[in-house]
CSV table of C-alpha atoms in Angstrom, one decimal:
chain,number,residue,atom,x,y,z
A,1,UNK,CA,0.0,0.0,0.0
A,2,UNK,CA,1.5,3.3,-1.1
A,3,UNK,CA,1.5,6.3,1.3
A,4,UNK,CA,0.2,9.4,-0.4
A,5,UNK,CA,0.7,12.8,1.2
A,6,UNK,CA,-1.8,15.7,0.7
A,7,UNK,CA,-0.7,19.2,1.6
A,8,UNK,CA,-2.6,22.4,2.4
A,9,UNK,CA,-0.4,25.5,2.1
A,10,UNK,CA,-0.2,28.0,4.9
A,11,UNK,CA,-2.3,31.1,5.2
A,12,UNK,CA,-2.0,33.9,2.6
A,13,UNK,CA,0.0,37.0,3.6
A,14,UNK,CA,-3.1,39.1,4.1
A,15,UNK,CA,-4.9,36.5,6.2
A,16,UNK,CA,-2.2,35.3,8.7
A,17,UNK,CA,-4.1,36.4,11.7
A,18,UNK,CA,-7.3,34.6,10.8
A,19,UNK,CA,-8.4,31.1,11.9
A,20,UNK,CA,-7.3,28.1,9.8
A,21,UNK,CA,-10.0,26.6,7.7
A,22,UNK,CA,-10.6,22.8,7.4
A,23,UNK,CA,-9.3,21.7,4.0
A,24,UNK,CA,-12.4,19.9,3.0
A,25,UNK,CA,-11.3,19.2,-0.6
A,26,UNK,CA,-8.3,17.3,0.8
A,27,UNK,CA,-10.6,15.3,3.1
A,28,UNK,CA,-12.6,14.2,0.0
A,29,UNK,CA,-9.3,13.3,-1.8
A,30,UNK,CA,-8.2,11.4,1.2
A,31,UNK,CA,-11.4,9.4,1.3
A,32,UNK,CA,-11.1,8.5,-2.4
A,33,UNK,CA,-7.5,7.4,-2.1
A,34,UNK,CA,-8.2,5.2,0.9
A,35,UNK,CA,-11.1,3.7,-0.9
A,36,UNK,CA,-8.7,2.8,-3.7
A,37,UNK,CA,-6.4,1.1,-1.3
A,38,UNK,CA,-3.8,3.8,-0.7
A,39,UNK,CA,-2.8,5.3,2.7
A,40,UNK,CA,-3.4,9.1,2.7
A,41,UNK,CA,-2.0,11.6,5.1
A,42,UNK,CA,-2.9,15.3,5.3
A,43,UNK,CA,-0.4,18.0,6.4
A,44,UNK,CA,-2.0,21.4,6.8
A,45,UNK,CA,0.7,24.1,7.0
A,46,UNK,CA,-1.9,26.7,7.9
A,47,UNK,CA,-2.0,25.3,11.4
A,48,UNK,CA,1.8,25.5,11.9
A,49,UNK,CA,2.3,29.3,12.6
A,50,UNK,CA,5.0,29.7,10.0
A,51,UNK,CA,6.9,33.0,9.5
A,52,UNK,CA,5.6,35.0,6.5
A,53,UNK,CA,8.9,35.1,4.7
A,54,UNK,CA,12.7,34.8,4.9
A,55,UNK,CA,15.2,32.1,5.7
A,56,UNK,CA,13.6,31.2,8.9
A,57,UNK,CA,10.4,30.4,7.1
A,58,UNK,CA,12.1,28.0,4.7
A,59,UNK,CA,14.0,26.4,7.5
A,60,UNK,CA,10.9,25.7,9.5
A,61,UNK,CA,9.0,24.2,6.5
A,62,UNK,CA,12.0,22.0,5.7
A,63,UNK,CA,12.4,20.9,9.3
A,64,UNK,CA,8.7,20.1,9.5
A,65,UNK,CA,8.9,18.0,6.3
A,66,UNK,CA,12.1,16.2,7.2
A,67,UNK,CA,10.7,15.3,10.6
A,68,UNK,CA,7.3,14.0,9.3
A,69,UNK,CA,8.7,12.3,6.2
A,70,UNK,CA,10.4,9.9,8.5
A,71,UNK,CA,7.1,8.4,9.5
A,72,UNK,CA,5.8,7.7,6.0
A,73,UNK,CA,7.0,6.3,2.7
A,74,UNK,CA,5.5,8.3,-0.2
A,75,UNK,CA,6.3,8.6,-3.9
A,76,UNK,CA,3.5,11.1,-4.6
A,77,UNK,CA,2.6,14.4,-3.0
A,78,UNK,CA,-0.6,16.4,-3.8
A,79,UNK,CA,-0.7,20.1,-3.0
A,80,UNK,CA,-3.9,22.1,-3.0
A,81,UNK,CA,-3.7,25.4,-4.8
A,82,UNK,CA,-7.2,26.9,-4.8
A,83,UNK,CA,-6.4,30.5,-5.6
A,84,UNK,CA,-3.9,32.5,-7.6
A,85,UNK,CA,-2.6,34.0,-4.3
A,86,UNK,CA,-1.7,30.5,-3.1
A,87,UNK,CA,0.6,29.7,-6.0
A,88,UNK,CA,3.8,31.2,-4.7
A,89,UNK,CA,3.3,29.2,-1.5
A,90,UNK,CA,2.7,26.0,-3.4
A,91,UNK,CA,5.7,26.5,-5.6
A,92,UNK,CA,7.9,27.1,-2.5
A,93,UNK,CA,6.6,23.9,-0.9
A,94,UNK,CA,7.2,21.9,-4.0
A,95,UNK,CA,10.7,23.1,-4.3
A,96,UNK,CA,11.5,22.3,-0.7
A,97,UNK,CA,10.1,18.7,-1.1
A,98,UNK,CA,12.2,18.2,-4.2
A,99,UNK,CA,15.3,19.4,-2.3
A,100,UNK,CA,14.6,16.7,0.3
A,101,UNK,CA,13.9,13.9,-2.3
A,102,UNK,CA,14.0,14.7,-6.0
A,103,UNK,CA,12.3,11.5,-6.8
A,104,UNK,CA,9.0,12.4,-5.2
A,105,UNK,CA,6.4,13.3,-7.8
A,106,UNK,CA,4.3,16.4,-7.2
A,107,UNK,CA,0.8,17.0,-8.5
A,108,UNK,CA,-1.1,20.2,-7.8
A,109,UNK,CA,-4.8,21.0,-8.3
A,110,UNK,CA,-7.3,23.8,-7.7
A,111,UNK,CA,-8.6,26.8,-9.6
A,112,UNK,CA,-5.3,28.4,-10.3
A,113,UNK,CA,-3.5,25.4,-11.8
A,114,UNK,CA,-6.7,24.5,-13.7
A,115,UNK,CA,-6.4,27.9,-15.5
A,116,UNK,CA,-2.6,28.1,-15.8
A,117,UNK,CA,-1.4,24.5,-15.9
A,118,UNK,CA,0.5,24.8,-19.1
A,119,UNK,CA,2.4,27.9,-18.0
A,120,UNK,CA,3.2,26.2,-14.7
A,121,UNK,CA,4.6,23.0,-16.2
A,122,UNK,CA,6.7,25.0,-18.7
A,123,UNK,CA,8.3,27.2,-16.0
A,124,UNK,CA,8.3,25.1,-12.8
A,125,UNK,CA,10.3,21.9,-13.0
A,126,UNK,CA,9.5,21.2,-9.3
A,127,UNK,CA,5.9,20.5,-10.3
A,128,UNK,CA,5.3,17.3,-12.2
A,129,UNK,CA,1.5,17.1,-12.9
A,130,UNK,CA,-1.6,19.3,-12.9
A,131,UNK,CA,-5.0,18.1,-12.0
A,132,UNK,CA,-7.7,20.0,-14.0
A,133,UNK,CA,-10.8,20.8,-11.9
A,134,UNK,CA,-12.4,17.9,-10.0
A,135,UNK,CA,-9.5,15.9,-8.7
A,136,UNK,CA,-10.5,12.4,-7.4
A,137,UNK,CA,-10.2,10.4,-10.6
A,138,UNK,CA,-7.1,12.3,-11.7
A,139,UNK,CA,-5.0,11.8,-8.6
A,140,UNK,CA,-6.0,8.2,-8.4
A,141,UNK,CA,-5.1,7.7,-12.1
A,142,UNK,CA,-1.6,9.3,-11.6
A,143,UNK,CA,-0.8,7.2,-8.5
A,144,UNK,CA,-2.1,4.0,-10.3
A,145,UNK,CA,0.1,4.8,-13.2
A,146,UNK,CA,3.2,5.4,-11.0
A,147,UNK,CA,2.5,2.3,-9.0
A,148,UNK,CA,2.1,0.0,-12.0
A,149,UNK,CA,4.7,1.8,-14.2
A,150,UNK,CA,2.1,2.8,-16.8
A,151,UNK,CA,1.7,5.8,-19.0
A,152,UNK,CA,-0.4,8.8,-18.4
A,153,UNK,CA,-2.2,9.3,-21.8
A,154,UNK,CA,-5.5,7.7,-20.6
A,155,UNK,CA,-5.8,9.7,-17.3
A,156,UNK,CA,-8.6,12.2,-17.6
A,157,UNK,CA,-8.2,15.9,-16.8
A,158,UNK,CA,-4.4,15.8,-16.5
A,159,UNK,CA,-1.5,18.0,-17.7
A,160,UNK,CA,1.9,16.3,-17.7
A,161,UNK,CA,5.3,16.5,-19.4
A,162,UNK,CA,6.2,14.2,-22.3
A,163,UNK,CA,9.9,14.9,-22.9
A,164,UNK,CA,10.0,18.7,-23.5
A,165,UNK,CA,6.4,18.9,-24.4
A,166,UNK,CA,3.4,19.5,-22.2
A,167,UNK,CA,0.5,17.1,-22.9
A,168,UNK,CA,-3.1,17.8,-22.0
A,169,UNK,CA,-5.6,15.1,-21.4
A,170,UNK,CA,-9.0,16.7,-21.6
A,171,UNK,CA,-11.8,15.7,-19.3
A,172,UNK,CA,-14.4,13.5,-20.9
A,173,UNK,CA,-17.0,13.9,-18.2
A,174,UNK,CA,-17.3,14.8,-14.5
A,175,UNK,CA,-18.0,12.3,-11.8
A,176,UNK,CA,-21.8,11.8,-12.2
A,177,UNK,CA,-22.5,9.8,-9.1
A,178,UNK,CA,-21.2,11.7,-6.1
A,179,UNK,CA,-23.4,9.6,-3.9
A,180,UNK,CA,-20.8,6.9,-4.4
A,181,UNK,CA,-18.3,9.0,-2.5
A,182,UNK,CA,-17.1,7.9,0.9
A,183,UNK,CA,-17.6,10.4,3.7
A,184,UNK,CA,-14.8,12.9,3.8
A,185,UNK,CA,-11.8,11.4,5.8
A,186,UNK,CA,-12.3,13.5,9.0
A,187,UNK,CA,-9.9,11.2,10.9
A,188,UNK,CA,-7.0,12.5,8.8
A,189,UNK,CA,-6.9,15.9,10.6
A,190,UNK,CA,-6.8,17.0,14.2
A,191,UNK,CA,-10.0,18.9,14.3
A,192,UNK,CA,-9.0,20.8,17.5
A,193,UNK,CA,-6.4,22.7,15.4
A,194,UNK,CA,-9.2,24.6,13.7
A,195,UNK,CA,-11.0,25.9,16.7
A,196,UNK,CA,-11.2,29.6,17.3
A,197,UNK,CA,-13.2,32.4,18.8
A,198,UNK,CA,-16.6,32.8,17.2
A,199,UNK,CA,-18.1,35.4,19.6
A,200,UNK,CA,-18.8,37.6,16.6
A,201,UNK,CA,-21.1,35.0,15.0
A,202,UNK,CA,-24.8,35.3,15.2
A,203,UNK,CA,-25.8,32.6,17.7
A,204,UNK,CA,-29.6,32.8,18.5
A,205,UNK,CA,-29.6,29.4,20.2
A,206,UNK,CA,-26.8,30.6,22.5
A,207,UNK,CA,-24.8,27.4,21.8
A,208,UNK,CA,-21.2,27.0,22.7
A,209,UNK,CA,-19.1,26.4,19.6
A,210,UNK,CA,-15.5,27.1,18.5
A,211,UNK,CA,-15.7,25.7,15.0
A,212,UNK,CA,-17.7,26.0,11.8
A,213,UNK,CA,-17.7,22.6,10.1
A,214,UNK,CA,-17.8,22.7,6.2
A,215,UNK,CA,-20.4,20.6,4.5
A,216,UNK,CA,-20.8,20.1,0.7
A,217,UNK,CA,-24.0,18.5,-0.5
A,218,UNK,CA,-23.7,19.1,-4.3
A,219,UNK,CA,-21.3,20.0,-7.0
A,220,UNK,CA,-21.3,22.4,-10.0
A,221,UNK,CA,-23.3,25.3,-11.1
A,222,UNK,CA,-25.4,25.1,-14.3
A,223,UNK,CA,-25.4,28.9,-14.9
A,224,UNK,CA,-22.9,31.1,-16.8
A,225,UNK,CA,-22.6,34.4,-15.0
A,226,UNK,CA,-20.1,36.5,-16.9
A,227,UNK,CA,-17.8,37.0,-13.9
A,228,UNK,CA,-17.9,33.5,-12.4
A,229,UNK,CA,-15.4,30.6,-12.9
A,230,UNK,CA,-17.2,28.0,-10.8
A,231,UNK,CA,-18.5,26.0,-13.8
A,232,UNK,CA,-15.0,25.9,-15.2
A,233,UNK,CA,-13.8,24.0,-12.2
A,234,UNK,CA,-16.7,21.6,-11.5
A,235,UNK,CA,-18.6,21.7,-14.8
A,236,UNK,CA,-22.2,22.6,-15.4
A,237,UNK,CA,-23.9,19.3,-14.7
A,238,UNK,CA,-25.5,19.6,-11.3
A,239,UNK,CA,-24.8,16.6,-9.1
A,240,UNK,CA,-26.0,16.0,-5.5
A,241,UNK,CA,-25.8,13.7,-2.6
A,242,UNK,CA,-28.9,12.2,-1.0
A,243,UNK,CA,-30.4,14.0,2.0
A,244,UNK,CA,-29.7,10.9,4.1
A,245,UNK,CA,-26.1,10.9,3.1
A,246,UNK,CA,-25.7,14.6,3.9
A,247,UNK,CA,-27.3,14.4,7.3
A,248,UNK,CA,-25.5,11.2,8.2
A,249,UNK,CA,-22.3,13.2,7.9
A,250,UNK,CA,-23.7,16.1,10.0
A,251,UNK,CA,-24.9,13.6,12.6
A,252,UNK,CA,-21.5,11.8,12.7
A,253,UNK,CA,-19.6,15.0,13.2
A,254,UNK,CA,-22.1,16.3,15.8
A,255,UNK,CA,-21.9,13.1,17.8
A,256,UNK,CA,-18.3,12.1,17.3
A,257,UNK,CA,-16.7,15.6,17.8
A,258,UNK,CA,-19.5,17.5,19.6
A,259,UNK,CA,-19.8,20.1,16.9
A,260,UNK,CA,-23.1,22.0,16.4
A,261,UNK,CA,-22.4,24.7,13.9
A,262,UNK,CA,-22.1,23.8,10.2
A,263,UNK,CA,-21.4,25.8,7.1
A,264,UNK,CA,-22.8,24.7,3.7
A,265,UNK,CA,-20.3,25.5,1.0
A,266,UNK,CA,-22.1,24.3,-2.2
A,267,UNK,CA,-21.7,26.6,-5.2
A,268,UNK,CA,-25.5,26.7,-5.2
A,269,UNK,CA,-27.2,24.5,-2.7
A,270,UNK,CA,-30.8,25.2,-3.9
A,271,UNK,CA,-30.8,24.3,-7.6
A,272,UNK,CA,-33.1,21.5,-6.7
A,273,UNK,CA,-35.7,22.7,-4.2
A,274,UNK,CA,-36.6,19.1,-3.1
A,275,UNK,CA,-32.9,18.6,-2.2
A,276,UNK,CA,-33.0,21.4,0.3
A,277,UNK,CA,-36.4,20.5,1.7
A,278,UNK,CA,-35.4,16.8,2.1
A,279,UNK,CA,-32.1,17.8,4.0
A,280,UNK,CA,-34.1,20.1,6.3
A,281,UNK,CA,-36.7,17.4,7.0
A,282,UNK,CA,-34.0,14.8,7.8
A,283,UNK,CA,-32.3,17.2,10.2
A,284,UNK,CA,-35.7,17.8,12.0
A,285,UNK,CA,-36.6,14.1,11.9
A,286,UNK,CA,-33.4,13.2,13.7
A,287,UNK,CA,-33.9,16.0,16.3
A,288,UNK,CA,-30.4,17.4,15.6
A,289,UNK,CA,-30.0,20.6,17.7
A,290,UNK,CA,-27.6,22.4,15.4
A,291,UNK,CA,-27.2,25.8,13.7
A,292,UNK,CA,-25.9,26.3,10.2
A,293,UNK,CA,-25.0,29.0,7.6
A,294,UNK,CA,-25.2,29.0,3.8
A,295,UNK,CA,-21.9,30.7,3.0
A,296,UNK,CA,-21.8,30.7,-0.8
A,297,UNK,CA,-25.4,31.9,-0.8
A,298,UNK,CA,-28.8,30.9,-2.1
A,299,UNK,CA,-29.6,31.3,-5.7
A,300,UNK,CA,-32.2,34.0,-5.0
A,301,UNK,CA,-34.4,33.5,-8.1
A,302,UNK,CA,-35.1,29.9,-7.0
A,303,UNK,CA,-36.0,30.8,-3.4
A,304,UNK,CA,-39.6,30.7,-2.1
A,305,UNK,CA,-41.2,31.0,1.3
A,306,UNK,CA,-41.6,27.3,1.8
A,307,UNK,CA,-37.8,26.8,1.3
A,308,UNK,CA,-36.9,29.5,3.8
A,309,UNK,CA,-39.4,28.2,6.4
A,310,UNK,CA,-37.9,24.7,6.1
A,311,UNK,CA,-34.3,26.0,6.4
A,312,UNK,CA,-35.2,28.0,9.4
A,313,UNK,CA,-36.9,25.1,11.1
A,314,UNK,CA,-33.8,22.9,10.5
A,315,UNK,CA,-31.4,25.5,12.0
A,316,UNK,CA,-30.4,28.1,9.5
A,317,UNK,CA,-29.2,31.2,11.3
A,318,UNK,CA,-27.0,33.0,8.7
A,319,UNK,CA,-27.4,33.2,5.0
A,320,UNK,CA,-25.5,34.9,2.2
A,321,UNK,CA,-27.4,36.5,-0.7
A,322,UNK,CA,-25.4,36.8,-3.9
A,323,UNK,CA,-27.1,39.9,-5.3
A,324,UNK,CA,-23.9,41.0,-7.1
A,325,UNK,CA,-25.0,44.5,-8.1
A,326,UNK,CA,-27.6,47.1,-7.1
A,327,UNK,CA,-28.2,48.2,-10.7
A,328,UNK,CA,-30.7,45.8,-12.2
A,329,UNK,CA,-29.6,46.4,-15.8
A,330,UNK,CA,-26.0,45.5,-15.0
A,331,UNK,CA,-27.1,42.5,-12.9
A,332,UNK,CA,-29.3,41.1,-15.7
A,333,UNK,CA,-27.6,42.2,-18.9
A,334,UNK,CA,-23.9,42.4,-18.0
A,335,UNK,CA,-23.6,39.8,-15.3
A,336,UNK,CA,-26.2,37.6,-17.0
A,337,UNK,CA,-27.9,36.9,-13.7
A,338,UNK,CA,-31.7,36.7,-14.2
A,339,UNK,CA,-32.6,38.4,-11.0
A,340,UNK,CA,-34.9,41.3,-10.5
A,341,UNK,CA,-35.0,43.8,-7.7
A,342,UNK,CA,-38.5,42.8,-6.8
A,343,UNK,CA,-37.4,39.2,-6.3
A,344,UNK,CA,-34.6,40.2,-4.1
A,345,UNK,CA,-36.9,42.3,-1.8
A,346,UNK,CA,-39.4,39.4,-1.8
A,347,UNK,CA,-36.8,36.8,-0.6
A,348,UNK,CA,-35.2,39.2,1.9
A,349,UNK,CA,-38.7,39.5,3.4
A,350,UNK,CA,-39.1,35.8,3.8
A,351,UNK,CA,-35.7,35.6,5.5
A,352,UNK,CA,-36.2,38.6,7.8
A,353,UNK,CA,-39.5,37.2,9.0
A,354,UNK,CA,-37.4,34.6,10.8
A,355,UNK,CA,-34.8,37.1,12.0
A,356,UNK,CA,-32.1,35.2,10.1
A,357,UNK,CA,-28.8,37.0,9.9
A,358,UNK,CA,-28.2,38.3,6.3
A,359,UNK,CA,-25.0,38.9,4.3
A,360,UNK,CA,-25.3,40.7,1.0
A,361,UNK,CA,-22.7,39.8,-1.6
A,362,UNK,CA,-22.0,42.5,-4.2
A,363,UNK,CA,-19.3,43.3,-6.8
A,364,UNK,CA,-18.0,46.6,-8.0
A,365,UNK,CA,-15.8,47.6,-10.9
A,366,UNK,CA,-17.3,46.0,-14.0
A,367,UNK,CA,-16.4,47.4,-17.4
A,368,UNK,CA,-19.8,49.1,-17.6
A,369,UNK,CA,-19.5,50.6,-14.2
A,370,UNK,CA,-20.2,54.4,-13.8
A,371,UNK,CA,-20.7,56.7,-10.9
A,372,UNK,CA,-24.4,56.3,-11.5
A,373,UNK,CA,-24.4,52.5,-11.3
A,374,UNK,CA,-22.2,52.7,-8.1
A,375,UNK,CA,-24.7,55.1,-6.6
A,376,UNK,CA,-27.5,52.7,-7.4
A,377,UNK,CA,-25.7,50.0,-5.5
A,378,UNK,CA,-25.2,52.3,-2.5
A,379,UNK,CA,-28.9,53.2,-2.4
A,380,UNK,CA,-30.0,49.6,-2.9
A,381,UNK,CA,-27.9,48.5,0.1
A,382,UNK,CA,-29.6,51.2,2.2
A,383,UNK,CA,-33.1,50.2,1.0
A,384,UNK,CA,-32.5,46.5,1.4
A,385,UNK,CA,-31.0,46.9,4.9
A,386,UNK,CA,-29.2,43.6,5.3
A,387,UNK,CA,-27.0,43.0,8.3
A,388,UNK,CA,-23.7,42.9,6.5
A,389,UNK,CA,-22.8,44.0,2.9
A,390,UNK,CA,-19.7,42.6,1.4
A,391,UNK,CA,-18.8,44.6,-1.7
A,392,UNK,CA,-15.8,43.0,-3.4
A,393,UNK,CA,-13.7,44.4,-6.2
A,394,UNK,CA,-14.2,42.6,-9.5
A,395,UNK,CA,-11.7,39.8,-10.1
A,396,UNK,CA,-11.6,39.0,-13.8
A,397,UNK,CA,-11.0,35.3,-13.5
A,398,UNK,CA,-9.3,33.7,-16.6
A,399,UNK,CA,-11.6,32.2,-19.2
A,400,UNK,CA,-14.7,34.1,-18.0
A,401,UNK,CA,-16.4,36.4,-20.4
A,402,UNK,CA,-15.6,39.4,-18.2
A,403,UNK,CA,-11.9,38.5,-18.5
A,404,UNK,CA,-12.1,38.1,-22.3
A,405,UNK,CA,-13.9,41.4,-22.6
A,406,UNK,CA,-11.2,43.2,-20.5
A,407,UNK,CA,-8.5,41.7,-22.8
A,408,UNK,CA,-10.4,42.6,-26.0
A,409,UNK,CA,-11.1,46.2,-24.9
A,410,UNK,CA,-7.7,46.8,-23.3
A,411,UNK,CA,-9.1,47.5,-19.8
A,412,UNK,CA,-6.5,45.7,-17.6
A,413,UNK,CA,-4.4,48.0,-15.4
A,414,UNK,CA,-2.1,45.1,-14.3
A,415,UNK,CA,0.4,43.0,-16.2
A,416,UNK,CA,-1.7,39.8,-17.0
A,417,UNK,CA,1.5,38.1,-18.1
A,418,UNK,CA,2.5,37.7,-14.5
A,419,UNK,CA,-0.8,36.3,-13.2
A,420,UNK,CA,0.2,32.6,-13.6
A,421,UNK,CA,3.0,33.3,-11.1
A,422,UNK,CA,0.7,34.7,-8.5
A,423,UNK,CA,2.6,38.0,-8.3
A,424,UNK,CA,0.5,40.1,-5.9
A,425,UNK,CA,-2.5,39.7,-8.2
A,426,UNK,CA,-5.8,39.0,-6.4
A,427,UNK,CA,-4.0,39.3,-3.1
A,428,UNK,CA,-6.4,39.9,-0.2
A,429,UNK,CA,-4.0,42.6,1.0
A,430,UNK,CA,-4.8,44.6,-2.2
A,431,UNK,CA,-8.3,45.5,-1.1
A,432,UNK,CA,-8.0,49.0,-2.6
A,433,UNK,CA,-6.6,47.8,-5.9
A,434,UNK,CA,-8.6,47.3,-9.1
A,435,UNK,CA,-7.6,45.1,-12.0
A,436,UNK,CA,-9.5,46.7,-14.8
A,437,UNK,CA,-10.7,50.2,-15.6
A,438,UNK,CA,-14.3,50.7,-16.5
A,439,UNK,CA,-14.9,52.2,-19.9
A,440,UNK,CA,-16.8,55.3,-18.8
A,441,UNK,CA,-15.4,55.9,-15.4
A,442,UNK,CA,-12.0,56.3,-13.7
A,443,UNK,CA,-10.2,54.6,-10.9
A,444,UNK,CA,-10.6,57.5,-8.5
A,445,UNK,CA,-14.4,57.1,-8.6
A,446,UNK,CA,-14.0,53.4,-7.8
A,447,UNK,CA,-11.7,54.2,-4.9
A,448,UNK,CA,-14.1,56.7,-3.5
A,449,UNK,CA,-17.0,54.2,-3.6
A,450,UNK,CA,-14.6,51.6,-2.2
A,451,UNK,CA,-14.4,53.7,1.0
A,452,UNK,CA,-18.2,54.3,1.0
A,453,UNK,CA,-18.9,50.6,0.7
A,454,UNK,CA,-16.3,49.7,3.4
A,455,UNK,CA,-18.2,52.0,5.8
A,456,UNK,CA,-21.4,50.2,5.0
A,457,UNK,CA,-20.1,46.7,5.7
A,458,UNK,CA,-21.6,46.3,9.2
A,459,UNK,CA,-24.9,47.8,8.5
A,460,UNK,CA,-27.6,47.0,11.1
A,461,UNK,CA,-27.3,47.6,14.8
A,462,UNK,CA,-27.0,43.9,15.6
A,463,UNK,CA,-24.2,43.4,13.1
A,464,UNK,CA,-22.3,46.4,14.6
A,465,UNK,CA,-22.9,45.1,18.2
A,466,UNK,CA,-21.6,41.6,17.3
A,467,UNK,CA,-18.5,43.1,15.7
A,468,UNK,CA,-17.8,46.1,18.0
A,469,UNK,CA,-14.1,45.6,17.9
A,470,UNK,CA,-14.1,45.5,14.0
A,471,UNK,CA,-16.3,48.5,13.1
């Protein structure tokens, strides 16, 4: 049985003081590898309190690896690289591993390598393989090939080197039956390392909790919003687990680890109304006294009062609403999100009826943005009166139509040729930076409204009271 090591990089430079997040994607990979007969291990560097930079940082990472490599025998290491900002950390980790044992093969996956895999393999000899999008079948295929001394040409969704050339095996299809997945391998991590202070969280049941447990009930998004790259990672075919399977996992974690706060991380949990209702009914049926949030948000156009009532009864206490923009024309015609102002107000009413904590998700800085459209977003935020309003600067993700438009119209104000390297681009520390310039506005207008929206983040009195030290 081969040992396989899965690594989560440490925290991003702008987020080093935040809590570590459970690497749920690695728990899924770990379960798949174990089911195949391999022995997985997960090392999460975000729990190691590493220095941000310098020689001491490299020494500590190398010392950690050398010490822990003594306990396992691995030929393959997988590294999670979800965002562009993580890539410099991933590249550093790969180089250190190769310096310890140059024969170890390194495969990386996540959104960034999915978009920039060819650039990475052409320029980074320390990285051997790129998994494109959904990773279970790909990493198993690579390890099977290495174990059995086989070729890589038949492994789906893989980039690899063939001599001096980079080969791409396109994906034929995504995994259709995610109900066949084993439960994420929770035993591969020390859950206590992820505990923190959650006093600022809305907690109407007054429960004691020091952790939000990630739960994923479905994969993919069938829509094609102009700014979003989710479907490029997981495809457009909506796939779901059964309600019993989802609640089995919640109950297992609730009883085994004593956790009672869960966070649903589906791209869109409510594509299928019956899926949501069935999960809620199963939670109520088992009398699970839990609270949960829907972090990525409900698809507002598909929400009705029955759905909200069921979610509330099952334990929903906080929900994100991906409104995206306060100008309906931009929302519908630029973002391609078929969502009216009237529907937003309607759904907000259903949610407020139950006193559920609300987080509005907005984006500013589209090519069509003007001072007038920004002002409409400001007024919409005031009228809607959600608890928190997160207004993000537009990130033109590669292969989205917004990105292609910005390239075509010459709107970028950064060097896109350096994006594959992760050079300060999309860095959370660059909150005041914009990556494209709107056609009929200037960056000074964006910066002025950036400050206005920042001041509107904690909007209601209860949001301000919960976060007194952060206002």
